Amino acid sequence: FGGAVYFDVTVGANPLTITGYDTNTYETVQFGWTVYITAPGVSAYGNEGNPALWNMVATGTGQGMGADNPSPVTLDNTFNLDAGSLYGMMLVMGPEAGHDYTNGDGTNRNFGNADLSLFLGSASNAPWAPTFFFPRVWNGTMYYDVIPGPGALALLGLAGLARRRRR
C-alpha cells in the first residue's frame, strides 16, 4: 500500500490555487496524502528518484470509497501554481491504502482544458524508490480555483462600474 504517482502539470494563462483531489483506491479506509511539486520548468520525468528536486506543498487526508469510486482528499492547506509554468507533481498516499491507476497506452496520458494540461505518468511503491513503473496513469481529479490576472480584475472592475451607472 501507499506509493507515489508522478506526472507533469502545465498551467494555462492564469495562476491556479489547488484546493483538493479525488483519487481511486480499492480500500475503504481513511488515508494520508502528501503533495510534492518541482520548481517551475522541472519535469517529473527523469526526476522521480531525486528528492532534492521535490518540495512538499500540501498534506491532507482522504476517505477511500472502494474501487472505481472517487475517494475525496481534503488538503490541510491549498497551494498555488504560476501561470504559464510546467511543474512535476508527486502524489503520495499513506500506507493505509494504495493508488489505483491505469496502464498508459499512448492514447490515455494527456488531459487538459484552457486552465491546465496533465501529462501522466509514472509510479513507485514509495517516494523516490529506485524502481519506477512507466507509463502509469493516475486515476483522479485535481480541484482548483483560477486566480484572475490583473487584466481580468480590471475588466471585472469596469463591469461593476457599468452596472452601477445603469441603476
GROMACS .gro file of N, CA and C in nm:
model
  501
    1PHE      N    1   0.083  -0.120   0.000
    1PHE     CA    2   0.000   0.000   0.000
    1PHE      C    3   0.086   0.125   0.000
    2GLY      N    4   0.021   0.239  -0.014
    2GLY     CA    5   0.094   0.364  -0.021
    2GLY      C    6   0.144   0.385  -0.163
    3GLY      N    7   0.259   0.443  -0.173
    3GLY     CA    8   0.320   0.465  -0.304
    3GLY      C    9   0.303   0.607  -0.352
    4ALA      N   10   0.362   0.632  -0.468
    4ALA     CA   11   0.362   0.765  -0.526
    4ALA      C   12   0.329   0.757  -0.675
    5VAL      N   13   0.257   0.857  -0.724
    5VAL     CA   14   0.236   0.874  -0.867
    5VAL      C   15   0.296   1.007  -0.907
    6TYR      N   16   0.352   1.011  -1.027
    6TYR     CA   17   0.424   1.129  -1.076
    6TYR      C   18   0.365   1.169  -1.211
    7PHE      N   19   0.353   1.300  -1.234
    7PHE     CA   20   0.307   1.349  -1.363
    7PHE      C   21   0.343   1.496  -1.376
    8ASP      N   22   0.326   1.549  -1.496
    8ASP     CA   23   0.353   1.690  -1.522
    8ASP      C   24   0.222   1.767  -1.533
    9VAL      N   25   0.224   1.889  -1.479
    9VAL     CA   26   0.112   1.983  -1.489
    9VAL      C   27   0.164   2.108  -1.557
   10THR      N   28   0.097   2.150  -1.663
   10THR     CA   29   0.130   2.276  -1.729
   10THR      C   30   0.012   2.370  -1.710
   11VAL      N   31   0.038   2.485  -1.649
   11VAL     CA   32  -0.067   2.581  -1.615
   11VAL      C   33  -0.089   2.674  -1.734
   12GLY      N   34  -0.215   2.709  -1.758
   12GLY     CA   35  -0.252   2.799  -1.867
   12GLY      C   36  -0.221   2.944  -1.836
   13ALA      N   37  -0.302   3.035  -1.888
   13ALA     CA   38  -0.275   3.179  -1.883
   13ALA      C   39  -0.293   3.241  -1.746
   14ASN      N   40  -0.364   3.174  -1.655
   14ASN     CA   41  -0.386   3.229  -1.522
   14ASN      C   42  -0.331   3.135  -1.416
   15PRO      N   43  -0.278   3.190  -1.307
   15PRO     CA   44  -0.233   3.104  -1.197
   15PRO      C   45  -0.351   3.029  -1.136
   16LEU      N   46  -0.318   2.917  -1.070
   16LEU     CA   47  -0.420   2.832  -1.009
   16LEU      C   48  -0.391   2.812  -0.862
   17THR      N   49  -0.497   2.797  -0.783
   17THR     CA   50  -0.486   2.752  -0.645
   17THR      C   51  -0.542   2.610  -0.640
   18ILE      N   52  -0.457   2.514  -0.602
   18ILE     CA   53  -0.500   2.375  -0.592
   18ILE      C   54  -0.570   2.358  -0.457
   19THR      N   55  -0.695   2.309  -0.461
   19THR     CA   56  -0.778   2.304  -0.340
   19THR      C   57  -0.811   2.163  -0.292
   20GLY      N   58  -0.792   2.060  -0.376
   20GLY     CA   59  -0.823   1.925  -0.332
   20GLY      C   60  -0.809   1.826  -0.446
   21TYR      N   61  -0.835   1.701  -0.414
   21TYR     CA   62  -0.823   1.591  -0.511
   21TYR      C   63  -0.932   1.489  -0.484
   22ASP      N   64  -0.962   1.411  -0.586
   22ASP     CA   65  -1.026   1.281  -0.573
   22ASP      C   66  -0.925   1.183  -0.628
   23THR      N   67  -0.923   1.064  -0.574
   23THR     CA   68  -0.835   0.961  -0.626
   23THR      C   69  -0.910   0.830  -0.628
   24ASN      N   70  -0.849   0.728  -0.683
   24ASN     CA   71  -0.912   0.597  -0.691
   24ASN      C   72  -0.831   0.498  -0.609
   25THR      N   73  -0.898   0.427  -0.519
   25THR     CA   74  -0.835   0.324  -0.439
   25THR      C   75  -0.938   0.216  -0.411
   26TYR      N   76  -0.893   0.092  -0.403
   26TYR     CA   77  -0.985  -0.017  -0.370
   26TYR      C   78  -1.030  -0.011  -0.224
   27GLU      N   79  -0.946   0.043  -0.138
   27GLU     CA   80  -0.971   0.040   0.006
   27GLU      C   81  -1.084   0.135   0.046
   28THR      N   82  -1.143   0.109   0.162
   28THR     CA   83  -1.250   0.193   0.216
   28THR      C   84  -1.209   0.243   0.355
   29VAL      N   85  -1.086   0.291   0.365
   29VAL     CA   86  -1.031   0.341   0.490
   29VAL      C   87  -0.987   0.486   0.472
   30GLN      N   88  -0.963   0.553   0.584
   30GLN     CA   89  -0.904   0.687   0.577
   30GLN      C   90  -0.754   0.671   0.549
   31PHE      N   91  -0.699   0.759   0.467
   31PHE     CA   92  -0.558   0.750   0.431
   31PHE      C   93  -0.493   0.888   0.433
   32GLY      N   94  -0.363   0.888   0.451
   32GLY     CA   95  -0.285   1.011   0.445
   32GLY      C   96  -0.252   1.048   0.301
   33TRP      N   97  -0.218   1.176   0.280
   33TRP     CA   98  -0.193   1.228   0.146
   33TRP      C   99  -0.089   1.339   0.156
   34THR      N  100   0.010   1.337   0.069
   34THR     CA  101   0.111   1.442   0.065
   34THR      C  102   0.136   1.479  -0.080
   35VAL      N  103   0.145   1.610  -0.106
   35VAL     CA  104   0.168   1.660  -0.241
   35VAL      C  105   0.305   1.726  -0.246
   36TYR      N  106   0.383   1.688  -0.346
   36TYR     CA  107   0.512   1.749  -0.374
   36TYR      C  108   0.509   1.804  -0.516
   37ILE      N  109   0.578   1.916  -0.538
   37ILE     CA  110   0.597   1.968  -0.673
   37ILE      C  111   0.744   2.002  -0.693
   38THR      N  112   0.782   2.011  -0.819
   38THR     CA  113   0.916   2.057  -0.854
   38THR      C  114   0.913   2.208  -0.870
   39ALA      N  115   1.029   2.268  -0.887
   39ALA     CA  116   1.036   2.409  -0.923
   39ALA      C  117   0.976   2.425  -1.063
   40PRO      N  118   0.926   2.544  -1.096
   40PRO     CA  119   0.873   2.565  -1.231
   40PRO      C  120   0.977   2.529  -1.336
   41GLY      N  121   0.931   2.462  -1.441
   41GLY     CA  122   1.018   2.425  -1.551
   41GLY      C  123   1.085   2.290  -1.536
   42VAL      N  124   1.067   2.223  -1.421
   42VAL     CA  125   1.130   2.093  -1.397
   42VAL      C  126   1.024   1.983  -1.407
   43SER      N  127   1.044   1.893  -1.501
   43SER     CA  128   0.950   1.783  -1.525
   43SER      C  129   0.963   1.676  -1.417
   44ALA      N  130   0.856   1.603  -1.396
   44ALA     CA  131   0.861   1.486  -1.308
   44ALA      C  132   0.944   1.375  -1.370
   45TYR      N  133   0.943   1.367  -1.504
   45TYR     CA  134   1.004   1.254  -1.574
   45TYR      C  135   1.155   1.263  -1.573
   46GLY      N  136   1.216   1.155  -1.529
   46GLY     CA  137   1.360   1.151  -1.515
   46GLY      C  138   1.407   1.205  -1.381
   47ASN      N  139   1.315   1.262  -1.304
   47ASN     CA  140   1.349   1.321  -1.174
   47ASN      C  141   1.277   1.254  -1.059
   48GLU      N  142   1.209   1.143  -1.085
   48GLU     CA  143   1.133   1.074  -0.981
   48GLU      C  144   1.222   1.033  -0.863
   49GLY      N  145   1.345   0.998  -0.888
   49GLY     CA  146   1.433   0.947  -0.784
   49GLY      C  147   1.523   1.049  -0.718
   50ASN      N  148   1.500   1.177  -0.743
   50ASN     CA  149   1.585   1.282  -0.688
   50ASN      C  150   1.509   1.366  -0.586
   51PRO      N  151   1.514   1.331  -0.457
   51PRO     CA  152   1.435   1.404  -0.356
   51PRO      C  153   1.473   1.552  -0.345
   52ALA      N  154   1.593   1.589  -0.385
   52ALA     CA  155   1.636   1.730  -0.376
   52ALA      C  156   1.555   1.821  -0.467
   53LEU      N  157   1.490   1.765  -0.570
   53LEU     CA  158   1.415   1.847  -0.665
   53LEU      C  159   1.268   1.865  -0.628
   54TRP      N  160   1.223   1.799  -0.520
   54TRP     CA  161   1.082   1.799  -0.485
   54TRP      C  162   1.058   1.878  -0.357
   55ASN      N  163   0.954   1.960  -0.358
   55ASN     CA  164   0.916   2.041  -0.242
   55ASN      C  165   0.776   2.001  -0.195
   56MET      N  166   0.762   1.967  -0.068
   56MET     CA  167   0.631   1.935  -0.014
   56MET      C  168   0.550   2.064  -0.005
   57VAL      N  169   0.430   2.065  -0.063
   57VAL     CA  170   0.347   2.185  -0.064
   57VAL      C  171   0.214   2.167   0.008
   58ALA      N  172   0.172   2.043   0.032
   58ALA     CA  173   0.043   2.022   0.100
   58ALA      C  174   0.038   1.881   0.158
   59THR      N  175  -0.042   1.869   0.263
   59THR     CA  176  -0.075   1.740   0.322
   59THR      C  177  -0.226   1.734   0.336
   60GLY      N  178  -0.276   1.617   0.365
   60GLY     CA  179  -0.419   1.603   0.384
   60GLY      C  180  -0.456   1.462   0.418
   61THR      N  181  -0.587   1.437   0.415
   61THR     CA  182  -0.639   1.303   0.439
   61THR      C  183  -0.746   1.274   0.334
   62GLY      N  184  -0.760   1.147   0.305
   62GLY     CA  185  -0.863   1.104   0.212
   62GLY      C  186  -0.947   0.996   0.274
   63GLN      N  187  -1.062   0.975   0.212
   63GLN     CA  188  -1.151   0.867   0.256
   63GLN      C  189  -1.173   0.774   0.139
   64GLY      N  190  -1.118   0.653   0.149
   64GLY     CA  191  -1.135   0.554   0.044
   64GLY      C  192  -1.280   0.514   0.030
   65MET      N  193  -1.326   0.513  -0.094
   65MET     CA  194  -1.466   0.479  -0.122
   65MET      C  195  -1.480   0.349  -0.201
   66GLY      N  196  -1.368   0.276  -0.219
   66GLY     CA  197  -1.373   0.150  -0.290
   66GLY      C  198  -1.347   0.165  -0.438
   67ALA      N  199  -1.325   0.053  -0.504
   67ALA     CA  200  -1.285   0.051  -0.645
   67ALA      C  201  -1.380   0.129  -0.734
   68ASP      N  202  -1.321   0.208  -0.821
   68ASP     CA  203  -1.392   0.283  -0.924
   68ASP      C  204  -1.488   0.388  -0.871
   69ASN      N  205  -1.469   0.429  -0.746
   69ASN     CA  206  -1.546   0.539  -0.688
   69ASN      C  207  -1.450   0.650  -0.650
   70PRO      N  208  -1.485   0.776  -0.674
   70PRO     CA  209  -1.397   0.884  -0.633
   70PRO      C  210  -1.378   0.885  -0.481
   71SER      N  211  -1.254   0.885  -0.439
   71SER     CA  212  -1.220   0.893  -0.297
   71SER      C  213  -1.171   1.034  -0.268
   72PRO      N  214  -1.250   1.116  -0.198
   72PRO     CA  215  -1.214   1.256  -0.179
   72PRO      C  216  -1.095   1.275  -0.087
   73VAL      N  217  -1.010   1.369  -0.124
   73VAL     CA  218  -0.893   1.407  -0.045
   73VAL      C  219  -0.911   1.553  -0.005
   74THR      N  220  -0.907   1.578   0.126
   74THR     CA  221  -0.915   1.713   0.179
   74THR      C  222  -0.774   1.757   0.217
   75LEU      N  223  -0.731   1.869   0.159
   75LEU     CA  224  -0.598   1.920   0.189
   75LEU      C  225  -0.601   2.004   0.317
   76ASP      N  226  -0.493   1.996   0.394
   76ASP     CA  227  -0.478   2.081   0.512
   76ASP      C  228  -0.447   2.225   0.473
   77ASN      N  229  -0.395   2.244   0.354
   77ASN     CA  230  -0.364   2.377   0.302
   77ASN      C  231  -0.370   2.372   0.150
   78THR      N  232  -0.402   2.485   0.089
   78THR     CA  233  -0.400   2.497  -0.056
   78THR      C  234  -0.261   2.545  -0.099
   79PHE      N  235  -0.236   2.541  -0.229
   79PHE     CA  236  -0.110   2.594  -0.281
   79PHE      C  237  -0.133   2.646  -0.422
   80ASN      N  238  -0.044   2.734  -0.467
   80ASN     CA  239  -0.059   2.800  -0.596
   80ASN      C  240   0.041   2.747  -0.697
   81LEU      N  241  -0.001   2.749  -0.824
   81LEU     CA  242   0.085   2.719  -0.936
   81LEU      C  243   0.084   2.841  -1.028
   82ASP      N  244   0.202   2.885  -1.072
   82ASP     CA  245   0.215   3.005  -1.154
   82ASP      C  246   0.165   2.983  -1.296
   83ALA      N  247   0.111   3.089  -1.355
   83ALA     CA  248   0.063   3.085  -1.493
   83ALA      C  249   0.178   3.054  -1.588
   84GLY      N  250   0.147   2.981  -1.693
   84GLY     CA  251   0.243   2.953  -1.799
   84GLY      C  252   0.361   2.867  -1.757
   85SER      N  253   0.348   2.793  -1.648
   85SER     CA  254   0.460   2.714  -1.596
   85SER      C  255   0.430   2.566  -1.600
   86LEU      N  256   0.535   2.487  -1.617
   86LEU     CA  257   0.528   2.342  -1.606
   86LEU      C  258   0.582   2.303  -1.469
   87TYR      N  259   0.514   2.209  -1.403
   87TYR     CA  260   0.557   2.155  -1.274
   87TYR      C  261   0.552   2.004  -1.280
   88GLY      N  262   0.647   1.938  -1.217
   88GLY     CA  263   0.633   1.797  -1.185
   88GLY      C  264   0.549   1.789  -1.059
   89MET      N  265   0.457   1.692  -1.052
   89MET     CA  266   0.375   1.674  -0.933
   89MET      C  267   0.384   1.529  -0.889
   90MET      N  268   0.401   1.510  -0.759
   90MET     CA  269   0.404   1.376  -0.700
   90MET      C  270   0.296   1.371  -0.592
   91LEU      N  271   0.208   1.272  -0.601
   91LEU     CA  272   0.103   1.250  -0.502
   91LEU      C  273   0.139   1.123  -0.426
   92VAL      N  274   0.156   1.137  -0.295
   92VAL     CA  275   0.197   1.025  -0.211
   92VAL      C  276   0.080   0.984  -0.121
   93MET      N  277   0.041   0.860  -0.131
   93MET     CA  278  -0.066   0.807  -0.048
   93MET      C  279  -0.004   0.739   0.073
   94GLY      N  280  -0.067   0.757   0.189
   94GLY     CA  281  -0.019   0.692   0.311
   94GLY      C  282  -0.027   0.540   0.300
   95PRO      N  283   0.031   0.469   0.395
   95PRO     CA  284   0.037   0.322   0.387
   95PRO      C  285  -0.096   0.252   0.408
   96GLU      N  286  -0.201   0.326   0.440
   96GLU     CA  287  -0.331   0.266   0.468
   96GLU      C  288  -0.402   0.218   0.341
   97ALA      N  289  -0.367   0.273   0.226
   97ALA     CA  290  -0.436   0.242   0.101
   97ALA      C  291  -0.336   0.251  -0.014
   98GLY      N  292  -0.379   0.211  -0.132
   98GLY     CA  293  -0.291   0.215  -0.249
   98GLY      C  294  -0.355   0.288  -0.365
   99HIS      N  295  -0.271   0.352  -0.446
   99HIS     CA  296  -0.319   0.418  -0.568
   99HIS      C  297  -0.367   0.312  -0.666
  100ASP      N  298  -0.482   0.333  -0.724
  100ASP     CA  299  -0.524   0.255  -0.838
  100ASP      C  300  -0.493   0.340  -0.961
  101TYR      N  301  -0.445   0.278  -1.065
  101TYR     CA  302  -0.401   0.350  -1.183
  101TYR      C  303  -0.439   0.270  -1.305
  102THR      N  304  -0.419   0.330  -1.420
  102THR     CA  305  -0.439   0.265  -1.548
  102THR      C  306  -0.304   0.256  -1.616
  103ASN      N  307  -0.277   0.148  -1.684
  103ASN     CA  308  -0.155   0.139  -1.762
  103ASN      C  309  -0.164   0.233  -1.881
  104GLY      N  310  -0.061   0.312  -1.902
  104GLY     CA  311  -0.059   0.402  -2.017
  104GLY      C  312  -0.045   0.325  -2.146
  105ASP      N  313  -0.117   0.372  -2.250
  105ASP     CA  314  -0.110   0.304  -2.379
  105ASP      C  315  -0.079   0.400  -2.494
  106GLY      N  316  -0.039   0.523  -2.459
  106GLY     CA  317  -0.009   0.622  -2.562
  106GLY      C  318  -0.127   0.711  -2.598
  107THR      N  319  -0.249   0.665  -2.570
  107THR     CA  320  -0.367   0.746  -2.603
  107THR      C  321  -0.435   0.803  -2.479
  108ASN      N  322  -0.394   0.761  -2.361
  108ASN     CA  323  -0.466   0.798  -2.240
  108ASN      C  324  -0.378   0.872  -2.140
  109ARG      N  325  -0.277   0.941  -2.186
  109ARG     CA  326  -0.184   1.004  -2.092
  109ARG      C  327  -0.193   1.155  -2.091
  110ASN      N  328  -0.267   1.216  -2.183
  110ASN     CA  329  -0.277   1.362  -2.191
  110ASN      C  330  -0.420   1.405  -2.167
  111PHE      N  331  -0.436   1.497  -2.074
  111PHE     CA  332  -0.567   1.553  -2.044
  111PHE      C  333  -0.550   1.703  -2.023
  112GLY      N  334  -0.651   1.782  -2.059
  112GLY     CA  335  -0.636   1.924  -2.037
  112GLY      C  336  -0.760   2.003  -2.072
  113ASN      N  337  -0.754   2.129  -2.034
  113ASN     CA  338  -0.855   2.227  -2.069
  113ASN      C  339  -0.783   2.362  -2.081
  114ALA      N  340  -0.856   2.472  -2.085
  114ALA     CA  341  -0.791   2.603  -2.100
  114ALA      C  342  -0.708   2.641  -1.978
  115ASP      N  343  -0.735   2.582  -1.863
  115ASP     CA  344  -0.666   2.620  -1.740
  115ASP      C  345  -0.538   2.543  -1.717
  116LEU      N  346  -0.534   2.416  -1.758
  116LEU     CA  347  -0.415   2.334  -1.732
  116LEU      C  348  -0.415   2.213  -1.822
  117SER      N  349  -0.297   2.152  -1.834
  117SER     CA  350  -0.287   2.023  -1.902
  117SER      C  351  -0.203   1.930  -1.818
  118LEU      N  352  -0.236   1.802  -1.824
  118LEU     CA  353  -0.166   1.699  -1.748
  118LEU      C  354  -0.102   1.601  -1.845
  119PHE      N  355   0.021   1.561  -1.815
  119PHE     CA  356   0.088   1.455  -1.888
  119PHE      C  357   0.122   1.348  -1.785
  120LEU      N  358   0.051   1.234  -1.794
  120LEU     CA  359   0.057   1.127  -1.695
  120LEU      C  360   0.135   1.010  -1.752
  121GLY      N  361   0.198   0.930  -1.678
  121GLY     CA  362   0.261   0.941  -1.555
  121GLY      C  363   0.348   0.818  -1.529
  122SER      N  364   0.402   0.819  -1.415
  122SER     CA  365   0.482   0.707  -1.364
  122SER      C  366   0.443   0.685  -1.218
  123ALA      N  367   0.493   0.576  -1.161
  123ALA     CA  368   0.458   0.541  -1.023
  123ALA      C  369   0.573   0.466  -0.958
  124SER      N  370   0.572   0.467  -0.826
  124SER     CA  371   0.668   0.387  -0.749
  124SER      C  372   0.601   0.339  -0.622
  125ASN      N  373   0.657   0.235  -0.562
  125ASN     CA  374   0.599   0.179  -0.440
  125ASN      C  375   0.621   0.268  -0.319
  126ALA      N  376   0.715   0.361  -0.327
  126ALA     CA  377   0.743   0.459  -0.222
  126ALA      C  378   0.803   0.581  -0.289
  127PRO      N  379   0.790   0.699  -0.229
  127PRO     CA  380   0.850   0.818  -0.291
  127PRO      C  381   1.000   0.797  -0.314
  128TRP      N  382   1.044   0.835  -0.432
  128TRP     CA  383   1.185   0.830  -0.471
  128TRP      C  384   1.243   0.689  -0.469
  129ALA      N  385   1.158   0.587  -0.471
  129ALA     CA  386   1.205   0.448  -0.469
  129ALA      C  387   1.288   0.421  -0.594
  130PRO      N  388   1.375   0.324  -0.587
  130PRO     CA  389   1.465   0.300  -0.701
  130PRO      C  390   1.398   0.237  -0.823
  131THR      N  391   1.279   0.181  -0.809
  131THR     CA  392   1.210   0.121  -0.923
  131THR      C  393   1.088   0.206  -0.958
  132PHE      N  394   1.083   0.253  -1.083
  132PHE     CA  395   0.972   0.336  -1.130
  132PHE      C  396   0.899   0.261  -1.240
  133PHE      N  397   0.767   0.266  -1.233
  133PHE     CA  398   0.682   0.196  -1.328
  133PHE      C  399   0.627   0.300  -1.426
  134PHE      N  400   0.643   0.273  -1.555
  134PHE     CA  401   0.607   0.370  -1.657
  134PHE      C  402   0.552   0.294  -1.777
  135PRO      N  403   0.448   0.338  -1.840
  135PRO     CA  404   0.363   0.450  -1.803
  135PRO      C  405   0.249   0.407  -1.710
  136ARG      N  406   0.224   0.487  -1.610
  136ARG     CA  407   0.113   0.467  -1.518
  136ARG      C  408   0.029   0.595  -1.517
  137VAL      N  409  -0.098   0.581  -1.538
  137VAL     CA  410  -0.189   0.695  -1.545
  137VAL      C  411  -0.265   0.704  -1.414
  138TRP      N  412  -0.241   0.810  -1.337
  138TRP     CA  413  -0.313   0.833  -1.212
  138TRP      C  414  -0.461   0.847  -1.244
  139ASN      N  415  -0.545   0.779  -1.168
  139ASN     CA  416  -0.690   0.789  -1.182
  139ASN      C  417  -0.742   0.883  -1.075
  140GLY      N  418  -0.767   1.006  -1.112
  140GLY     CA  419  -0.813   1.102  -1.013
  140GLY      C  420  -0.854   1.234  -1.075
  141THR      N  421  -0.889   1.325  -0.988
  141THR     CA  422  -0.931   1.460  -1.025
  141THR      C  423  -0.857   1.559  -0.937
  142MET      N  424  -0.809   1.667  -0.997
  142MET     CA  425  -0.745   1.774  -0.922
  142MET      C  426  -0.841   1.893  -0.923
  143TYR      N  427  -0.875   1.943  -0.806
  143TYR     CA  428  -0.965   2.058  -0.795
  143TYR      C  429  -0.883   2.185  -0.776
  144TYR      N  430  -0.929   2.293  -0.841
  144TYR     CA  431  -0.853   2.417  -0.836
  144TYR      C  432  -0.945   2.536  -0.856
  145ASP      N  433  -0.894   2.652  -0.817
  145ASP     CA  434  -0.957   2.781  -0.846
  145ASP      C  435  -0.864   2.857  -0.936
  146VAL      N  436  -0.918   2.927  -1.035
  146VAL     CA  437  -0.839   3.013  -1.121
  146VAL      C  438  -0.821   3.147  -1.051
  147ILE      N  439  -0.697   3.194  -1.046
  147ILE     CA  440  -0.668   3.325  -0.990
  147ILE      C  441  -0.669   3.423  -1.106
  148PRO      N  442  -0.765   3.514  -1.111
  148PRO     CA  443  -0.771   3.606  -1.226
  148PRO      C  444  -0.644   3.691  -1.234
  149GLY      N  445  -0.600   3.714  -1.357
  149GLY     CA  446  -0.485   3.801  -1.379
  149GLY      C  447  -0.523   3.947  -1.364
  150PRO      N  448  -0.425   4.037  -1.363
  150PRO     CA  449  -0.453   4.180  -1.346
  150PRO      C  450  -0.550   4.233  -1.450
  151GLY      N  451  -0.538   4.188  -1.575
  151GLY     CA  452  -0.630   4.233  -1.679
  151GLY      C  453  -0.772   4.191  -1.650
  152ALA      N  454  -0.790   4.069  -1.600
  152ALA     CA  455  -0.924   4.021  -1.568
  152ALA      C  456  -0.983   4.099  -1.453
  153LEU      N  457  -0.900   4.134  -1.355
  153LEU     CA  458  -0.950   4.214  -1.243
  153LEU      C  459  -0.995   4.352  -1.290
  154ALA      N  460  -0.919   4.410  -1.381
  154ALA     CA  461  -0.958   4.541  -1.434
  154ALA      C  462  -1.091   4.531  -1.507
  155LEU      N  463  -1.108   4.426  -1.587
  155LEU     CA  464  -1.234   4.408  -1.658
  155LEU      C  465  -1.350   4.387  -1.561
  156LEU      N  466  -1.328   4.311  -1.456
  156LEU     CA  467  -1.433   4.292  -1.356
  156LEU      C  468  -1.469   4.425  -1.291
  157GLY      N  469  -1.370   4.507  -1.263
  157GLY     CA  470  -1.395   4.638  -1.204
  157GLY      C  471  -1.475   4.726  -1.298
  158LEU      N  472  -1.442   4.725  -1.427
  158LEU     CA  473  -1.516   4.803  -1.525
  158LEU      C  474  -1.659   4.754  -1.538
  159ALA      N  475  -1.679   4.624  -1.535
  159ALA     CA  476  -1.814   4.570  -1.544
  159ALA      C  477  -1.896   4.614  -1.423
  160GLY      N  478  -1.833   4.615  -1.306
  160GLY     CA  479  -1.902   4.660  -1.185
  160GLY      C  480  -1.942   4.806  -1.195
  161LEU      N  481  -1.856   4.889  -1.251
  161LEU     CA  482  -1.888   5.031  -1.269
  161LEU      C  483  -2.001   5.048  -1.368
  162ALA      N  484  -2.001   4.972  -1.474
  162ALA     CA  485  -2.105   4.983  -1.573
  162ALA      C  486  -2.240   4.946  -1.514
  163ARG      N  487  -2.245   4.846  -1.430
  163ARG     CA  488  -2.372   4.808  -1.367
  163ARG      C  489  -2.422   4.917  -1.274
  164ARG      N  490  -2.332   4.980  -1.202
  164ARG     CA  491  -2.375   5.084  -1.109
  164ARG      C  492  -2.435   5.203  -1.185
  165ARG      N  493  -2.377   5.236  -1.296
  165ARG     CA  494  -2.428   5.351  -1.373
  165ARG      C  495  -2.566   5.324  -1.429
  166ARG      N  496  -2.596   5.199  -1.462
  166ARG     CA  497  -2.727   5.168  -1.518
  166ARG      C  498  -2.838   5.179  -1.414
  167ARG      N  499  -2.805   5.163  -1.290
  167ARG     CA  500  -2.907   5.168  -1.186
  167ARG      C  501  -2.950   5.306  -1.168
   0.00000   0.00000   0.00000
